[in-house]
mmCIF file of C-alpha atoms and ligand atoms in Angstrom:
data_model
loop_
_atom_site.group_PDB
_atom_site.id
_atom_site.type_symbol
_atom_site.label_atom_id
_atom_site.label_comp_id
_atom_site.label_asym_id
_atom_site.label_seq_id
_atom_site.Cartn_x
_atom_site.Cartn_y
_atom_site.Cartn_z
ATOM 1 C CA UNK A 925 -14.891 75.618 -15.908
ATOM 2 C CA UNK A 926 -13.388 74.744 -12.571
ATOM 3 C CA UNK A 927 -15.245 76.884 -9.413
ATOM 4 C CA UNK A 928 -14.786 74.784 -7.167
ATOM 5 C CA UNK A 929 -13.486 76.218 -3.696
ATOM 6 C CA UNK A 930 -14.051 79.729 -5.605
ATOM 7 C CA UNK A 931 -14.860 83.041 -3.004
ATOM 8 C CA UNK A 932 -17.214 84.943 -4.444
ATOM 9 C CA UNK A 933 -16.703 88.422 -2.867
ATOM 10 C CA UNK A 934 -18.031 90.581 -5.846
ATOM 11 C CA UNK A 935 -18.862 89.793 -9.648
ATOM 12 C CA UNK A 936 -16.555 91.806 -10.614
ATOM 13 C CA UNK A 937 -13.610 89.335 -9.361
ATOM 14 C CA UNK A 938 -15.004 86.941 -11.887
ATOM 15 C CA UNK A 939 -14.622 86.720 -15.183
ATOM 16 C CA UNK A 940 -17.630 86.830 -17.439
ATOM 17 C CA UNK A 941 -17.344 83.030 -18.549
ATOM 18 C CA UNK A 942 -17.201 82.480 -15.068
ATOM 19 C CA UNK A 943 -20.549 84.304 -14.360
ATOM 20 C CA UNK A 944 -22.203 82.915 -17.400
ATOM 21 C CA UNK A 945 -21.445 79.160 -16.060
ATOM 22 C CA UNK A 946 -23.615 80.250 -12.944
ATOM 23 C CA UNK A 947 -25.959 82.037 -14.961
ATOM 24 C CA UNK A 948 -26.662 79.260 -17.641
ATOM 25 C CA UNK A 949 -26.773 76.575 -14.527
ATOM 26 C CA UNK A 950 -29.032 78.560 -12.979
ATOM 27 C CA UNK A 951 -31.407 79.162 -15.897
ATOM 28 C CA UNK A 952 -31.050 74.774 -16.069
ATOM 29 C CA UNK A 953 -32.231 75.223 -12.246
ATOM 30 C CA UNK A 954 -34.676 77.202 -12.688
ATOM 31 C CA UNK A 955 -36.490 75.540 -15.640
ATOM 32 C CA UNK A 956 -36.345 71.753 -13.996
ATOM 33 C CA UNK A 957 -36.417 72.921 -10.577
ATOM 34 C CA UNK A 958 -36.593 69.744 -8.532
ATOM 35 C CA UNK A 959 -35.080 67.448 -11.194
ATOM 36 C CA UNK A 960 -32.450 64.529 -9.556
ATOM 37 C CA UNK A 961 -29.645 65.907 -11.291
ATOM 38 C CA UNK A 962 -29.783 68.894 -8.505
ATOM 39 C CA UNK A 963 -30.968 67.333 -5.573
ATOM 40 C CA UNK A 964 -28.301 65.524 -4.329
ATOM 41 C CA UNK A 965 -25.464 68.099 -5.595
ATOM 42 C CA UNK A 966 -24.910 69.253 -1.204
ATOM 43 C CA UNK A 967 -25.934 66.085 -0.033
ATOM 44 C CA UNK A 968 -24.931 65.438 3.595
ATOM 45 C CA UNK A 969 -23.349 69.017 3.456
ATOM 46 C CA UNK A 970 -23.735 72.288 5.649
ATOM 47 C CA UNK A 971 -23.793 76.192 4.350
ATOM 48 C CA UNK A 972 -23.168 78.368 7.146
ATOM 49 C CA UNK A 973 -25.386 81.335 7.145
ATOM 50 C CA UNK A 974 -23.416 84.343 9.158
ATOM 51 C CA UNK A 975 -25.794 86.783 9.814
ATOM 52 C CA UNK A 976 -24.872 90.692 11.241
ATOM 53 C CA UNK A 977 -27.874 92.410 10.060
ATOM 54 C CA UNK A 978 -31.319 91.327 9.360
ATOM 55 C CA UNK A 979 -32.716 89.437 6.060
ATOM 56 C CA UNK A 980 -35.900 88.143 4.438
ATOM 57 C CA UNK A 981 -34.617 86.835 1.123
ATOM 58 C CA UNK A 982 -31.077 86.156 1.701
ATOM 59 C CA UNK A 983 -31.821 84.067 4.473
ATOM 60 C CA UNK A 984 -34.663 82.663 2.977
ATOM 61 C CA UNK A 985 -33.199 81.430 -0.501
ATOM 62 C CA UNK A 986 -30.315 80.163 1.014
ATOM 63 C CA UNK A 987 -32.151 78.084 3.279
ATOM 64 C CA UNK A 988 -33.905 76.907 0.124
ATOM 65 C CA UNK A 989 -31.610 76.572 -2.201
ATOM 66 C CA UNK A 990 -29.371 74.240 0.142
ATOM 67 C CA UNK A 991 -32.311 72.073 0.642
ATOM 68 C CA UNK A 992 -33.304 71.793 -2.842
ATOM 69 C CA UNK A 993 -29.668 70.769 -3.493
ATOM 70 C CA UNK A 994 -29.753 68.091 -0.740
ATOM 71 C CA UNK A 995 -27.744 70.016 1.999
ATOM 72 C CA UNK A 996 -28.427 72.110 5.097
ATOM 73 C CA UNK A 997 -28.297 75.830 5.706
ATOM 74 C CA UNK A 998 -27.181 76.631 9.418
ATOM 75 C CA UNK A 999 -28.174 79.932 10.631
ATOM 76 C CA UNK A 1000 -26.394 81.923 13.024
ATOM 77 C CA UNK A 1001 -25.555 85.922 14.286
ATOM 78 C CA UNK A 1002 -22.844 87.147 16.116
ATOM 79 C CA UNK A 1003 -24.645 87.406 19.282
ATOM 80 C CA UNK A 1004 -24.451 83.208 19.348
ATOM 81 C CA UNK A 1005 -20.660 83.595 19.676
ATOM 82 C CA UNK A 1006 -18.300 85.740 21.452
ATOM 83 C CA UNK A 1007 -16.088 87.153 18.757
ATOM 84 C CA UNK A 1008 -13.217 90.251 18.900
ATOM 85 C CA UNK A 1009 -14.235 93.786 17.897
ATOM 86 C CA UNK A 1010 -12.525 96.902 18.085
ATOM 87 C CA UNK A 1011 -14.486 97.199 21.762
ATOM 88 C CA UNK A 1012 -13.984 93.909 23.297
ATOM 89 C CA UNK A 1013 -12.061 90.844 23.353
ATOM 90 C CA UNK A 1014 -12.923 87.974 22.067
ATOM 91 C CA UNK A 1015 -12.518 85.078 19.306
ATOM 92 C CA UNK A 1016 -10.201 86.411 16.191
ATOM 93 C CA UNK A 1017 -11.839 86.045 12.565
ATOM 94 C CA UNK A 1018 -8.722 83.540 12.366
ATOM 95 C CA UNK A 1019 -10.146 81.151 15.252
ATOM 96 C CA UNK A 1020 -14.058 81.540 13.424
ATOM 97 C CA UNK A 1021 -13.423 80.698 10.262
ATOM 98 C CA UNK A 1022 -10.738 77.838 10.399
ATOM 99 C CA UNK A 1023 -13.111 76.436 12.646
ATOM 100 C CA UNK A 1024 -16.384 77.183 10.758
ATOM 101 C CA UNK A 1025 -14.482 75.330 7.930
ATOM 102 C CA UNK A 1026 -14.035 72.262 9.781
ATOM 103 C CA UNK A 1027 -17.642 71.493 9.432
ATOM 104 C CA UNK A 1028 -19.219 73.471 6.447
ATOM 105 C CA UNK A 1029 -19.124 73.148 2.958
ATOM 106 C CA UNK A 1030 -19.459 77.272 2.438
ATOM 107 C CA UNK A 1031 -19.740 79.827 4.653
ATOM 108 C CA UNK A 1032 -22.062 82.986 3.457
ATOM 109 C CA UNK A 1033 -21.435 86.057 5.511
ATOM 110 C CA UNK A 1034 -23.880 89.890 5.751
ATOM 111 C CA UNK A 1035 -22.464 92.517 7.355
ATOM 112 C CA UNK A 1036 -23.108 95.913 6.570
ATOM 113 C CA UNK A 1037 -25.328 99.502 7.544
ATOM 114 C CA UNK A 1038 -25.260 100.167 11.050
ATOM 115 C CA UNK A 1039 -22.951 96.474 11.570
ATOM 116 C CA UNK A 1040 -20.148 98.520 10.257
ATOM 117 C CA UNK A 1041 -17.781 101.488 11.599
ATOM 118 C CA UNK A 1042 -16.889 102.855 8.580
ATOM 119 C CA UNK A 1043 -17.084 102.208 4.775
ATOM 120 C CA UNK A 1044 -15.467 99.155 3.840
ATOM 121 C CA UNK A 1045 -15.198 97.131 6.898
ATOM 122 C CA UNK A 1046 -17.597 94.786 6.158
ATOM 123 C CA UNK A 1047 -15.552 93.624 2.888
ATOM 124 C CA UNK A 1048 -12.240 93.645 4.587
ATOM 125 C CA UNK A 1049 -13.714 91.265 7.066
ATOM 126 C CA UNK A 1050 -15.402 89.209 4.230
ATOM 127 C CA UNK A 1051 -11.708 88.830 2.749
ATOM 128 C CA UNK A 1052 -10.515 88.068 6.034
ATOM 129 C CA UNK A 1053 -12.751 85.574 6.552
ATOM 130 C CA UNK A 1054 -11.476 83.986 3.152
ATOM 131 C CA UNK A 1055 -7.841 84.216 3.781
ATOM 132 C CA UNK A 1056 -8.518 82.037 6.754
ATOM 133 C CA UNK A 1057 -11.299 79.746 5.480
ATOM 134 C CA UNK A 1058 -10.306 76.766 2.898
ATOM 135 C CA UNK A 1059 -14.115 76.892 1.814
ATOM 136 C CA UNK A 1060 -15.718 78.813 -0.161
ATOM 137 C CA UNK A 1061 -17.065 82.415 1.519
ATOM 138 C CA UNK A 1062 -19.985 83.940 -0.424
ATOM 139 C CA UNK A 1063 -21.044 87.622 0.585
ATOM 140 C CA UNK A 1064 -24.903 87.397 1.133
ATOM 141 C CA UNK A 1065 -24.187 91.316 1.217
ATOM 142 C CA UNK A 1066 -21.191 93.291 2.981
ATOM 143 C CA UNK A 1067 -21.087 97.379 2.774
ATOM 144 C CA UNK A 1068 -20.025 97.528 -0.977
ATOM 145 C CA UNK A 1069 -21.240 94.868 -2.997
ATOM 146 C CA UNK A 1070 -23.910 92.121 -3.251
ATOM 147 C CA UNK A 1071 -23.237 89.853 -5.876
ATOM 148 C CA UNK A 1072 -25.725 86.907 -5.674
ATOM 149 C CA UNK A 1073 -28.103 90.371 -5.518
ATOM 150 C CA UNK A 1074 -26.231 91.527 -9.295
ATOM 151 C CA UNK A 1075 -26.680 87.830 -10.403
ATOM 152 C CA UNK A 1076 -30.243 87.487 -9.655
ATOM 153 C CA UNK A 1077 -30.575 91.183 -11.516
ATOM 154 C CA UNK A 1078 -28.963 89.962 -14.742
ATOM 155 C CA UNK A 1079 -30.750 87.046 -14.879
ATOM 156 C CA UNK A 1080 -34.243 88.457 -14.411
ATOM 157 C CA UNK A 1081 -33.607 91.418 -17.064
ATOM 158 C CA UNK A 1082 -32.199 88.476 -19.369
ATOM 159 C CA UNK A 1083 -35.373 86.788 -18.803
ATOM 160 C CA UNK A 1084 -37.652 89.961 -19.631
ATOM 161 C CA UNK A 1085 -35.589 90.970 -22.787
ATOM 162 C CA UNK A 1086 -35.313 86.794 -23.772
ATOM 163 C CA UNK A 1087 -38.433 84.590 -23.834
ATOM 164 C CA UNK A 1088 -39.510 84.405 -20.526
ATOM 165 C CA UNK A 1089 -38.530 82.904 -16.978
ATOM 166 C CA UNK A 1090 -35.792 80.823 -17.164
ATOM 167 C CA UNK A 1091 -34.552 81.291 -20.656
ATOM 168 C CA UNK A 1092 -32.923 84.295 -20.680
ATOM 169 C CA UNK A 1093 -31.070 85.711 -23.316
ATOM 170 C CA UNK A 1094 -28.002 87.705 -22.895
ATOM 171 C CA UNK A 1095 -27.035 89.007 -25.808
ATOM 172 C CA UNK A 1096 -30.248 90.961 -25.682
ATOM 173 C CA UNK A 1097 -29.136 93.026 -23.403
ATOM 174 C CA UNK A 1098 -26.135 94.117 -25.186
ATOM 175 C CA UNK A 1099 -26.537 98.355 -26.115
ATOM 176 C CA UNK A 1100 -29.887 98.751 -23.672
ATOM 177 C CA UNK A 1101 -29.846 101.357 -21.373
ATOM 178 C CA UNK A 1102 -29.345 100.741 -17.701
ATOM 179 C CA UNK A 1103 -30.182 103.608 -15.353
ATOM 180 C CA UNK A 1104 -29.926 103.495 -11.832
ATOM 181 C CA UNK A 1105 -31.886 106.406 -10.133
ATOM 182 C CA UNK A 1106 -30.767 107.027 -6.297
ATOM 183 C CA UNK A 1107 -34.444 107.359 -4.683
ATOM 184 C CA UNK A 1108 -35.539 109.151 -1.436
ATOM 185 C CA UNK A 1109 -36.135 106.730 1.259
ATOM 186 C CA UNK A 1110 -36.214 105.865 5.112
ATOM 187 C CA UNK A 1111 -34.239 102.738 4.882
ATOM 188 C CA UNK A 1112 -30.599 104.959 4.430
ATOM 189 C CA UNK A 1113 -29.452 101.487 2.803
ATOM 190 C CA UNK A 1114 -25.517 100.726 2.039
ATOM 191 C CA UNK A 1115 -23.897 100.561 -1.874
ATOM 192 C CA UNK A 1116 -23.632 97.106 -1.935
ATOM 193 C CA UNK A 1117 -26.638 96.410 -3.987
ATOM 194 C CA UNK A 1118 -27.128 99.393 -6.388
ATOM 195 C CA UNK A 1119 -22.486 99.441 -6.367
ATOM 196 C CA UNK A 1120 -23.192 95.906 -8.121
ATOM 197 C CA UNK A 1121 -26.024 96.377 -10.232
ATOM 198 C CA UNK A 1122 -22.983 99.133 -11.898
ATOM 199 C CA UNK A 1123 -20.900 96.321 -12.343
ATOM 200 C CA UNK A 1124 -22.946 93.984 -13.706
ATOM 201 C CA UNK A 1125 -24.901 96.074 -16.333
ATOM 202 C CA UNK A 1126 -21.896 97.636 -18.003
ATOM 203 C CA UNK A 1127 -20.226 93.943 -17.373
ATOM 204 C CA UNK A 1128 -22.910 92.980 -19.800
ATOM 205 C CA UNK A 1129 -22.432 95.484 -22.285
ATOM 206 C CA UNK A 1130 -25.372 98.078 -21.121
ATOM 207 C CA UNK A 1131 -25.250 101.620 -21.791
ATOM 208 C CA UNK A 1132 -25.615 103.119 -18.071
ATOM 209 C CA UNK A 1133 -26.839 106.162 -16.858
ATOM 210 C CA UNK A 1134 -26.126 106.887 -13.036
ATOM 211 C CA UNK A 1135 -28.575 109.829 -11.444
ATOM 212 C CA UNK A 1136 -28.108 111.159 -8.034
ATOM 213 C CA UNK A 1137 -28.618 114.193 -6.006
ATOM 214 C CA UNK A 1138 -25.013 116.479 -5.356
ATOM 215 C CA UNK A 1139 -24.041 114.514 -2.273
ATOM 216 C CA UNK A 1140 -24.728 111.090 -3.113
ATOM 217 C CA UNK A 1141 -21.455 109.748 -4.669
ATOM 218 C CA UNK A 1142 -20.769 106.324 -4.881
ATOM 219 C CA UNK A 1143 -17.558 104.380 -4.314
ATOM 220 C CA UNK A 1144 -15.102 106.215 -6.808
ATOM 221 C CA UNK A 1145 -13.015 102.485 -7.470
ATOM 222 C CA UNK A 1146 -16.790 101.166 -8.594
ATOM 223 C CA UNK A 1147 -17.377 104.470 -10.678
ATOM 224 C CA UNK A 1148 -14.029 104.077 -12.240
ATOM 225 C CA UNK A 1149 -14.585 99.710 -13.000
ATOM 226 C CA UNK A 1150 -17.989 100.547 -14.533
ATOM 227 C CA UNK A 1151 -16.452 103.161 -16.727
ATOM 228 C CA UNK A 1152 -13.898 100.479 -17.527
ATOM 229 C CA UNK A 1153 -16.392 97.845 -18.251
ATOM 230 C CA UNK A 1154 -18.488 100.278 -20.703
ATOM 231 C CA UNK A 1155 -14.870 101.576 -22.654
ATOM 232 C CA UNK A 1156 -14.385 97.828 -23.306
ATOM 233 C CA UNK A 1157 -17.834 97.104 -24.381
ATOM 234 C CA UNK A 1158 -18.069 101.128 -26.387
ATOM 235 C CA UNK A 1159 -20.658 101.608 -24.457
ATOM 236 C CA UNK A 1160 -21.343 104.958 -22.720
ATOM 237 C CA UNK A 1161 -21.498 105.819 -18.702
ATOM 238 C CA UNK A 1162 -23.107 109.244 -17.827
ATOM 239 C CA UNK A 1163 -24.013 110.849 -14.816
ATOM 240 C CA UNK A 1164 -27.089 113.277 -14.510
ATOM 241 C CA UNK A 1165 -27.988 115.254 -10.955
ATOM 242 C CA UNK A 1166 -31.393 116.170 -12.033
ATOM 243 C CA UNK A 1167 -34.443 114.293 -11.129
ATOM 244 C CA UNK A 1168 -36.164 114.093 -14.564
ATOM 245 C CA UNK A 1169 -33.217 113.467 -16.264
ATOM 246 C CA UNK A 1170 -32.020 110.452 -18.483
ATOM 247 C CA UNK A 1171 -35.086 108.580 -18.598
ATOM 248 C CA UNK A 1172 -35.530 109.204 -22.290
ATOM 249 C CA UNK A 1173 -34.867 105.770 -24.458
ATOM 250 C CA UNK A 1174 -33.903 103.912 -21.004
ATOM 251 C CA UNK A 1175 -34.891 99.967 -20.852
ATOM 252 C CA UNK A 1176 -34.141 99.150 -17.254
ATOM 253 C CA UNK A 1177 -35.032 101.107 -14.376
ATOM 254 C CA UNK A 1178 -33.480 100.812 -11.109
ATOM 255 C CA UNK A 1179 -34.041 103.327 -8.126
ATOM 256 C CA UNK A 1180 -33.229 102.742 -4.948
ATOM 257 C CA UNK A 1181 -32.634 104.843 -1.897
ATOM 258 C CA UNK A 1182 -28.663 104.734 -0.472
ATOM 259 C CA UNK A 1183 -26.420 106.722 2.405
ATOM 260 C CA UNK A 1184 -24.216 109.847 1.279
ATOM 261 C CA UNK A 1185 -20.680 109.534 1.701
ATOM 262 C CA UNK A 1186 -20.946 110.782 5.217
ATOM 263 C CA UNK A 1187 -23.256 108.480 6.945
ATOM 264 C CA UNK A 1188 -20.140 107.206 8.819
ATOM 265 C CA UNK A 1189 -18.322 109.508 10.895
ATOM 266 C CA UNK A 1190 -16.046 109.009 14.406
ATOM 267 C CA UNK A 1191 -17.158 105.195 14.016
ATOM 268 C CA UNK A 1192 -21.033 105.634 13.910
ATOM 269 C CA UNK A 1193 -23.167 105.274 11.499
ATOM 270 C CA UNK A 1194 -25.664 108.119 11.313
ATOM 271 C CA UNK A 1195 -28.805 106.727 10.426
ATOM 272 C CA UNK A 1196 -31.534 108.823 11.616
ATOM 273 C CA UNK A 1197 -29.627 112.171 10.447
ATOM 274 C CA UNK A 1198 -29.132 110.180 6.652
ATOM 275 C CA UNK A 1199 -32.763 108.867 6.494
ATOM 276 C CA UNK A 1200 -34.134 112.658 7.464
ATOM 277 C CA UNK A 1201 -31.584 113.913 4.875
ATOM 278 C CA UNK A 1202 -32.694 111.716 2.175
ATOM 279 C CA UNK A 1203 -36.750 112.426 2.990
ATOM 280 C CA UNK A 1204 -35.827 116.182 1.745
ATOM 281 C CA UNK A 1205 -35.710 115.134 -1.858
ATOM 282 C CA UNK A 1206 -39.219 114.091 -2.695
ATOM 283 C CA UNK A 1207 -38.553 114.462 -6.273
ATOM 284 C CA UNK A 1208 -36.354 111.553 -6.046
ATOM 285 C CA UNK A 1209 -39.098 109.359 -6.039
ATOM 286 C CA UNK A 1210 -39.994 107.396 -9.167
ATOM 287 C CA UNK A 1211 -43.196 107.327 -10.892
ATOM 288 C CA UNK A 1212 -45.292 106.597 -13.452
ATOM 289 C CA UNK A 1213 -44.605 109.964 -15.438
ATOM 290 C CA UNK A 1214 -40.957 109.373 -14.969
ATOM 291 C CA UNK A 1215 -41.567 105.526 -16.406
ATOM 292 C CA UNK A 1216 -43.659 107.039 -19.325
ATOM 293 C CA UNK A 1217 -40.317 108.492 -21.305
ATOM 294 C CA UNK A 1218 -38.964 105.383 -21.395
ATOM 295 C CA UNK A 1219 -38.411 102.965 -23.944
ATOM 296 C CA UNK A 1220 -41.392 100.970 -22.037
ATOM 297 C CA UNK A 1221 -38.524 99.943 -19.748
ATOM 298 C CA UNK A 1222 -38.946 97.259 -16.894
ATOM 299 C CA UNK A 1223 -38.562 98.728 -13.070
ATOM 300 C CA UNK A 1224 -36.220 96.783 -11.117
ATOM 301 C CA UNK A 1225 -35.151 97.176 -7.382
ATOM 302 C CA UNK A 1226 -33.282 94.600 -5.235
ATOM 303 C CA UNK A 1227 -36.356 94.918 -2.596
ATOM 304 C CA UNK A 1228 -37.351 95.552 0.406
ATOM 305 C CA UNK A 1229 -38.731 98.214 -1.907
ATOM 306 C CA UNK A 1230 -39.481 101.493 0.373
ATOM 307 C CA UNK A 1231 -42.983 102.312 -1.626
ATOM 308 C CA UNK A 1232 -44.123 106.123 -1.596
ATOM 309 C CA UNK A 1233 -40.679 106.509 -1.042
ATOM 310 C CA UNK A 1234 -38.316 105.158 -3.340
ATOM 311 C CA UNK A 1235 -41.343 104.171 -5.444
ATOM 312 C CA UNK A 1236 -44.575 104.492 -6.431
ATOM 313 C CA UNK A 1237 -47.359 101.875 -6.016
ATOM 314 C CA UNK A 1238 -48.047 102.481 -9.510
ATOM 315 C CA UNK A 1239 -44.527 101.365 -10.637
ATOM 316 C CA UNK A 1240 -43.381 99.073 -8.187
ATOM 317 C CA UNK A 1241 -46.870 97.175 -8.597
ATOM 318 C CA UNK A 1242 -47.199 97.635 -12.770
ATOM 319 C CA UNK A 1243 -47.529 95.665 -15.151
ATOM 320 C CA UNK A 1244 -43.483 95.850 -16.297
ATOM 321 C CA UNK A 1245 -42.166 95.315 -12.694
ATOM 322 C CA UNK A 1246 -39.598 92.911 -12.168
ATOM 323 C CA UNK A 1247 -38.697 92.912 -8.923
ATOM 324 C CA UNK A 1248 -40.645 89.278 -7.724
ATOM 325 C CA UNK A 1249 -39.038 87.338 -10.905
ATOM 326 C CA UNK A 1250 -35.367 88.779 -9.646
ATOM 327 C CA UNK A 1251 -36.420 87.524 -5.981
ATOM 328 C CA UNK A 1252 -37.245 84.284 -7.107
ATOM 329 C CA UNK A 1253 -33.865 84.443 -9.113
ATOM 330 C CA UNK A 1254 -32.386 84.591 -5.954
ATOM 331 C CA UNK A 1255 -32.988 81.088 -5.170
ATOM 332 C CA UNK A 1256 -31.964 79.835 -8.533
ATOM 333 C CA UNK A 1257 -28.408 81.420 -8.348
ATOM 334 C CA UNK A 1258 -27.367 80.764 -5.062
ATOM 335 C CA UNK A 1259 -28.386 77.448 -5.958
ATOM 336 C CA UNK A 1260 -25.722 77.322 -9.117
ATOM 337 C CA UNK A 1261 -23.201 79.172 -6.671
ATOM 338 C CA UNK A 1262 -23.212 76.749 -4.516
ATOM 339 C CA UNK A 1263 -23.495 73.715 -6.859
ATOM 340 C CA UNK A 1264 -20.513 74.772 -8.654
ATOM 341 C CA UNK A 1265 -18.283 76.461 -5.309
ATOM 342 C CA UNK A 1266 -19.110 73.329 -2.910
ATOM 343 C CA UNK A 1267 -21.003 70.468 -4.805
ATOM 344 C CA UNK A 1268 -20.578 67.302 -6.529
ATOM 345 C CA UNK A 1269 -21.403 68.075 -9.669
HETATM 346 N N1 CP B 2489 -32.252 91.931 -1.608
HETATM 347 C C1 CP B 2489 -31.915 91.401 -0.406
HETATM 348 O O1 CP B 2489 -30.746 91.052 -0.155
HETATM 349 O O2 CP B 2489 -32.973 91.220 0.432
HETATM 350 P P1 CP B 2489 -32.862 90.866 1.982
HETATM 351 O O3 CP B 2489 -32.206 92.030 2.655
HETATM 352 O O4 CP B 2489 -34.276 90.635 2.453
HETATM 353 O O5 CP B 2489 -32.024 89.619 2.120
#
């Protein structure tokens, strides 16, 4: 398996031996953490970290997983440079990357929520980025998909359903039931995350059950590849609109708060207007009741969890909540990203 020089914009792209090469390095990561045969994988090497919008464990794991490979993560936001937008002149995407790729190994780009003018234009600039760059350009989250975010979810279910952290079994998965819940919230956070979470669970032959309020579509190309990954598994895809619906039998719950179709209008993303939208649905929220007609499934969120919100204490802080083991994941598959996109192996 030869990944070397490989984009990775969204999971999807992939093929699913390709994710399972990062997957089973990373569960090798993960299980000898600081053993030699990582630690010299970047050495002498830089990861550019290009940061629109703020982070905690993007930035973070990145940082970490480049040093625990023997590299160097370089951090940096637009406002260090002076590059072109739609409102001013400036250095072309062109100019930035060719140049970024003159001294980095990789070059991991977020841009998305209020960074963006309308839905989409943070992944056509991640793929402009890569048609310029002749390094690798990882998306550490644009405004549709997240897919280090999708990795470090598979990986972390794998490890709940298998025997533990860092032996996860896959196969395990295979005909649970995935449901992503959307969740009230104050955050009015972009698709990217809960758009891949889609992907990956039907990817990995999960039945998945989508609930949202009327209003709250998702991206109708992700819809229609998660319905496509679930007809080649025969596995089913429904969606529900009702609060307390579809919890029955479910292993894996994910809610998380996101924008409606029309948080970007004339350019301008309308943040305040979606976040006091989204804080009329209080029944969005998930709780323990909700978790009790489950099949004693896990709760799962990408984090930063909203709690009260999106989430109850109860549930985001009980005893079958995932969400620090899929943090740490994080660091484990950015580190086999990497490794296999940039390193000596
Ligand atoms: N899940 C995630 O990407 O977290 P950060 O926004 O803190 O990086």
């Amino acid at each position: 398996m030869d990944l070397y020089g490989r984009d990775l914009i969204t999971t999807q792209e992939w093929s699913f031996d390709e994710l399972m090469a990062v997957l089973d390095l990373a569960a090798k990561m993960k299980r000898e953490r600081f053993s030699d045969r990582w630690t010299s994988i970047l050495k002498n090497k830089t990861f550019i970290m290009f940061f629109y919008n703020p982070s905690v464990r993007t930035r973070l794991s990145f940082e970490a997983a480049a040093t625990e490979l023997g590299g160097h993560a370089q951090f940096m936001t637009p406002s260090a440079g002076r590059f072109k937008t739609e409102k001013k002149a400036g250095e072309t995407i062109e100019d930035a990357a060719k140049v970024m790729a003159r001294y980095a190994a990789g070059i991991g780009i977020r841009i998305l929520e209020d960074k963006v003018p309308y839905y989409g234009a943070g992944d056509e600039m991640l793929r402009e980025f890569a048609k310029w760059a002749d390094v690798p350009i990882i998306n550490m989250a644009d405004d549709k998909f997240h897919p280090c975010q999708g990795l470090a979810d598979i990986m972390g279910w794998a490890e709940w359903y298998g025997e533990g952290p860092g032996r996860p079994d896959y196969d395990a998965l295979r005909g649970k039931k995935f449901v992503l819940t959307w969740a009230t919230g104050a955050l009015a956070r972009s698709w990217c995350s809960v758009q891949e979470a889609l992907l990956i669970a039907s990817r990995f032959g999960m039945h998945v059950t989508l609930a949202y309020p009327e209003g709250y579509d998702l991206d109708p190309q992700v819809i229609e590849w998660t319905q496509q990954n679930c007809a080649e598994h025969g596995t089913e895809f429904e969606v529900v609109h009702d609060p307390n619906e579809g919890y029955e039998g479910a292993h894996i719950v994910y809610a998380r708060n996101w924008m409606s179709p029309n948080a970007y209008r004339d350019g301008v993303f309308h943040k305040e207007e979606e976040i006091q939208k989204a804080l009329q649905y209080p029944e969005w929220t998930l709780t323990a009741e909700k978790m009790a007609r489950t099949d004693n499934a896990i709760f799962t969120h990408p984090m930063p969890v909203d709690r009260g919100n999106e989430v109850t204490d109860e549930v985001a802080s009980g005893p079958r909540s995932a969400i620090y083991d899929i943090a740490e994941n994080r660091l484990h598959v950015q580190k086999a990203i990497m490794a296999l996109t940039m390193g000596n192996l």
